[in-house]
C-alpha positions as CSV (number, residue, x, y, z in Angstrom):
1,M,35.7,5.7,110.6
2,L,34.5,8.6,108.4
3,G,32.3,7.7,105.6
4,A,31.8,3.9,106.5
5,G,28.3,4.1,106.7
6,L,25.9,5.5,103.9
7,L,25.0,9.4,103.5
8,P,23.3,10.3,106.5
9,A,19.7,12.7,106.6
10,A,21.6,15.2,108.5
11,A,24.3,15.9,105.8
12,P,25.1,19.9,105.1
13,A,23.1,21.2,102.6
14,V,23.9,21.6,99.0
15,A,24.9,25.2,98.0
16,A,22.6,27.2,95.3
17,T,26.0,26.7,93.2
18,A,26.3,23.0,91.1
19,L,28.8,21.7,93.2
20,T,30.5,20.8,89.9
21,A,34.7,20.9,89.5
22,D,34.5,23.5,87.1
23,A,32.4,25.7,89.9
24,V,34.4,24.9,92.4
25,N,37.8,25.7,91.0
26,T,36.5,28.9,89.1
27,A,34.7,29.7,92.2
28,R,35.3,33.6,93.9
29,Y,34.6,35.1,97.1
30,D,31.0,35.8,98.0
31,A,30.2,36.6,101.7
32,A,26.5,35.4,101.2
33,A,28.2,32.1,99.7
34,L,29.4,30.5,102.7
35,G,26.7,28.8,104.4
36,G,25.7,25.3,103.8
37,L,28.1,23.8,101.3
38,S,29.8,26.0,99.8
39,P,32.0,26.2,96.4
40,V,33.9,29.0,97.7
41,V,34.7,27.3,101.0
42,L,35.7,23.6,99.2
43,R,38.4,25.4,97.5
44,A,39.9,27.4,100.3
45,Q,39.5,24.6,102.0
46,I,42.4,22.4,99.7
47,L,44.0,25.4,99.1
48,L,44.9,25.5,103.0
49,D,45.5,22.0,102.8
50,R,47.6,22.2,100.0
51,A,50.2,25.0,102.0
52,G,50.1,23.0,105.3
53,F,47.4,24.5,107.1
54,S,44.9,21.5,107.5
55,P,40.9,22.0,107.8
56,G,41.0,18.3,108.6
57,A,38.5,16.4,106.9
58,I,37.6,18.5,103.7
59,D,33.4,18.9,103.7
60,G,33.0,22.6,102.0
61,V,31.5,23.6,105.3
62,V,33.1,26.2,107.7
63,S,34.0,25.2,110.9
64,D,36.3,25.7,114.1
65,N,38.9,23.3,112.0
66,L,38.3,25.9,108.9
67,R,38.6,29.0,111.1
68,R,42.1,27.6,112.7
69,A,43.9,27.1,109.7
70,L,42.8,30.4,108.5
71,V,44.3,32.1,111.4
72,M,47.7,30.7,110.7
73,A,47.3,31.5,107.5
74,Q,46.1,35.1,107.8
75,R,49.4,35.2,110.0
76,R,51.3,33.8,107.5
77,H,50.1,36.2,104.7
78,E,50.2,39.2,107.5
79,L,46.7,39.7,107.6
80,D,44.3,40.4,110.5
81,D,44.1,36.8,111.8
82,H,40.7,36.6,112.9
83,G,39.8,33.0,111.6
84,E,36.8,34.0,109.5
85,L,37.0,33.2,105.4
86,D,37.1,37.2,104.2
87,E,37.8,38.2,100.8
88,A,41.3,39.5,101.6
89,T,42.1,35.9,103.1
90,F,40.9,34.2,99.9
91,A,42.8,36.5,97.6
92,A,46.1,35.6,99.4
93,L,44.9,31.9,98.9
94,I,44.8,32.0,95.6
95,E,47.3,34.4,94.7
96,T,50.1,32.1,96.5
97,D,48.5,29.2,94.8
98,D,46.2,29.2,91.3
99,W,46.4,25.6,90.3
100,P,43.0,23.7,90.0
101,V,41.5,22.3,93.8
102,L,39.3,19.6,91.9
103,G,40.0,16.9,89.5
104,D,39.8,13.5,88.1
105,Y,41.2,10.2,89.1
106,E,40.9,6.8,87.9
107,I,40.2,4.0,90.9
108,T,42.8,1.6,90.3
109,R,43.2,-1.9,91.4
110,A,45.3,-1.3,94.2
111,D,42.3,1.1,95.7
112,T,39.9,-1.8,95.8
113,A,41.8,-4.8,96.3
114,G,41.4,-4.7,99.8
115,P,41.4,-6.7,102.5
116,F,38.8,-5.0,104.1
117,V,37.1,-5.2,107.0
118,P,33.3,-3.9,106.4
119,D,32.2,-3.9,109.6
120,I,34.1,-2.7,112.6
121,P,33.2,-2.7,116.5
122,S,32.9,0.4,118.5
123,E,34.3,-1.3,121.6
124,L,38.4,-2.1,121.7
125,E,37.4,-5.5,123.2
126,A,35.6,-6.7,120.6
127,M,38.3,-4.9,117.7
128,A,41.4,-6.8,120.1
129,R,39.3,-10.1,118.4
130,L,40.1,-8.9,115.0
131,R,43.2,-9.5,113.1
132,R,43.5,-6.4,111.1
133,L,41.5,-2.9,111.1
134,A,41.7,-2.0,107.3
135,Y,39.6,0.4,105.7
136,T,36.0,-0.6,105.5
137,G,36.0,-0.8,102.0
138,P,37.5,1.9,98.4
139,R,35.3,4.5,99.4
140,E,36.7,5.3,102.8
141,R,40.2,4.6,101.4
142,L,39.9,6.8,98.7
143,A,38.1,9.7,100.9
144,E,41.4,9.4,103.3
145,R,43.7,9.2,100.7
146,F,41.9,12.6,99.4
147,H,41.3,14.0,102.7
148,I,37.9,14.4,101.9
149,D,34.8,13.9,103.9
150,A,33.4,10.5,102.3
151,R,30.1,11.9,101.7
152,L,31.5,15.0,100.1
153,L,33.0,12.7,97.9
154,V,29.5,10.8,97.4
155,L,28.1,14.3,96.6
156,L,31.2,15.1,93.5
157,N,30.2,12.2,92.5
158,P,26.8,11.5,92.1
159,G,25.6,7.8,91.2
160,V,29.3,6.8,90.5
161,S,30.3,3.5,92.2
162,F,34.1,3.3,93.5
163,D,34.2,0.0,93.4
164,G,35.2,-0.8,89.9
165,P,39.2,-0.2,88.4
166,G,39.1,2.2,85.7
167,T,36.1,4.5,87.4
168,R,37.0,8.3,86.8
169,I,35.9,10.4,89.7
170,V,36.6,14.0,90.7
171,V,38.7,14.1,94.2
172,P,40.7,17.2,95.6
173,R,43.6,17.8,94.4
174,I,45.5,18.0,97.5
175,A,49.6,17.6,96.3
176,R,51.0,20.6,96.4
177,P,52.0,22.1,92.6
178,A,55.9,22.3,93.6
179,A,56.3,20.4,97.1
180,S,59.6,20.5,99.0
181,A,60.9,18.3,101.4
182,Q,60.5,19.9,105.0
183,K,62.5,19.4,108.3
184,V,60.7,19.4,111.5
185,A,62.4,20.3,114.6
186,R,59.6,21.8,117.2
187,I,56.2,21.0,117.5
188,A,53.9,23.5,119.9
189,V,50.7,21.1,121.0
190,E,48.2,24.1,121.8
191,K,45.5,22.9,124.1
192,Q,43.2,26.0,124.4
193,Q,43.2,26.1,120.5
194,R,43.1,22.5,119.9
195,R,45.4,22.9,117.0
196,V,49.5,21.6,116.6
197,L,52.3,23.5,115.4
198,A,55.0,22.7,113.5
199,F,58.2,24.0,113.3
200,D,61.5,24.3,111.1
201,P,64.8,24.3,112.3
202,D,64.9,28.1,111.8
203,G,62.2,28.5,113.5
204,R,59.5,29.1,110.5
205,L,56.1,27.5,110.9
206,V,55.8,25.4,108.3
207,A,52.8,23.4,109.3
208,S,49.5,22.9,111.2
209,Y,46.9,20.6,112.2
210,P,43.5,20.9,114.1
211,A,43.7,18.5,116.9
212,S,42.2,16.7,119.5
213,I,44.1,17.4,123.0
214,G,43.0,14.8,126.0
215,S,39.6,15.4,128.2
216,G,38.8,16.0,131.4
217,D,39.1,12.4,133.1
218,K,42.7,11.7,130.9
219,P,44.4,15.5,129.8
220,T,47.6,15.7,128.6
221,P,50.9,16.6,130.1
222,S,52.2,19.8,130.3
223,G,55.6,21.0,129.5
224,L,58.8,20.2,127.4
225,F,59.7,16.5,125.7
226,T,61.2,14.9,123.1
227,I,60.2,12.2,120.4
228,T,60.9,9.3,121.1
229,K,60.0,6.8,118.0
230,V,58.2,7.2,115.4
231,A,55.9,4.1,114.4
232,R,54.0,3.3,111.2
233,L,50.6,0.7,111.7
234,P,51.3,0.6,115.0
235,V,49.7,-2.2,117.5
236,W,48.4,-0.4,120.3
237,R,48.3,-2.0,123.5
238,Y,45.6,-1.7,126.4
239,N,46.9,-1.2,129.9
240,P,44.4,-1.9,132.8
241,R,45.9,1.0,134.5
242,F,44.5,3.5,131.6
243,A,41.1,2.4,133.5
244,F,39.0,3.8,130.3
245,K,35.5,3.6,131.1
246,E,34.2,1.8,127.8
247,V,36.4,-1.3,128.5
248,K,34.6,-3.5,130.9
249,G,37.3,-6.1,132.3
250,G,40.7,-5.6,134.0
251,R,43.0,-7.3,131.9
252,A,45.1,-6.2,129.1
253,F,45.3,-6.8,125.3
254,N,46.3,-5.8,121.8
255,V,44.6,-4.1,119.1
256,A,45.4,-4.6,115.4
257,A,46.7,-2.3,113.3
258,G,45.5,-0.3,110.6
259,P,43.5,2.9,109.5
260,N,40.7,1.7,112.1
261,S,42.8,1.1,115.2
262,P,42.2,3.6,118.1
263,L,45.7,4.6,117.1
264,G,45.4,5.3,113.1
265,T,48.1,5.1,111.1
266,V,51.2,6.3,113.1
267,W,52.1,6.4,116.3
268,I,54.4,9.4,117.5
269,G,56.2,8.4,120.7
270,L,57.3,10.6,123.5
271,T,59.5,11.3,126.7
272,A,56.1,11.1,128.8
273,P,55.3,7.9,129.6
274,S,52.2,6.5,127.3
275,Y,51.8,9.8,125.6
276,G,52.1,10.5,121.8
277,I,50.6,12.0,119.3
278,H,48.7,9.6,116.3
279,G,46.2,9.2,114.0
280,T,42.2,8.2,114.4
281,A,39.7,5.9,113.0
282,L,37.1,9.1,113.0
283,P,39.1,12.0,111.5
284,E,36.0,14.1,111.2
285,E,35.7,14.0,114.8
286,V,39.3,15.3,115.3
287,G,39.6,19.1,117.0
288,V,36.1,18.4,117.8
289,A,35.8,15.1,120.5
290,D,38.4,14.5,123.1
291,S,40.9,12.1,123.5
292,H,41.8,9.8,126.0
293,G,44.9,11.9,126.7
294,C,47.1,12.0,123.7
295,V,47.0,14.6,121.0
296,R,44.8,12.5,117.9
297,L,45.4,14.1,114.3
298,T,43.8,12.7,111.0
299,N,45.7,10.4,109.6
300,W,46.8,12.0,106.8
301,D,48.1,14.9,109.1
302,V,50.1,12.5,111.3
303,Q,51.6,10.7,108.4
304,A,52.8,14.2,106.9
305,L,53.6,14.5,110.2
306,A,55.7,11.7,110.8
307,A,57.4,12.2,107.8
308,M,58.9,15.7,109.0
309,V,60.4,14.6,112.3
310,Q,62.8,12.3,114.0
311,K,63.1,10.8,117.0
312,G,65.0,14.1,119.6
313,A,62.7,16.9,117.7
314,T,61.0,18.9,120.8
315,V,57.5,18.5,122.2
316,E,55.8,21.9,123.8
317,F,52.4,21.2,125.4
318,I,51.0,24.9,125.6
319,E,47.9,25.6,127.9
């Protein structure tokens, strides 16, 4: 899962401006400052996340997932929907939400209590031998809680251990200042755009999420379906008819629940048999890598969506 290992040598270059909470909270638009790890981009990502336009894992870097979120925000603000972070878009985001985007958080005993599974195997059959697929440690748990790439969490907190209760760290302030309960009646899965859109009963867009949507070998279905169930912390049942290339044996088996399971923390089942919308153990791959036919979101995005939908809501797959 994201952040389970050490900071890789290929981590994004740090921007010239110091990556402090103050620098990010007061960042002003500068087109020249959008390359590499940018306080401007980081501020925009957190503002988008709070507005319901998920950029995926917050990492401070321009990416396709950021562009997908920007397109939807630009449409909301009646701007040109080119998907680039320009001055007009940045100004619109700040105008509607000027709350600081980074703040302090004190690590609690619950954050560090576990149980953890330090080593998660990549093979499904090896996963099936584990009793749980929990977080690998406090850092991974905190990164997911605050929607942030674990490498960036480390950069924001140099020299800090995430293992000790009482330690204060800098994290994204992801909660909306005045969040209100939303209900989703319809979901649109845009295959080509690798995006999931959620609409309220009046047809208004309430959220957008980057997604991994099928593959050439395992395409998602087409057409209109309905939600049959919403299961939290689901156990995944592998059926040999799935014929996944990475599975060597020909038998069925169960994979335990947990944030590092193939289904992540939520399964939203559909009337299309064996298909659904679910979380992932690899949030950094959402919107980038393919899926096994289902619709894969980050765990925090699928949890947000699950809180707004119920059985009977429609899901349309759009080519």
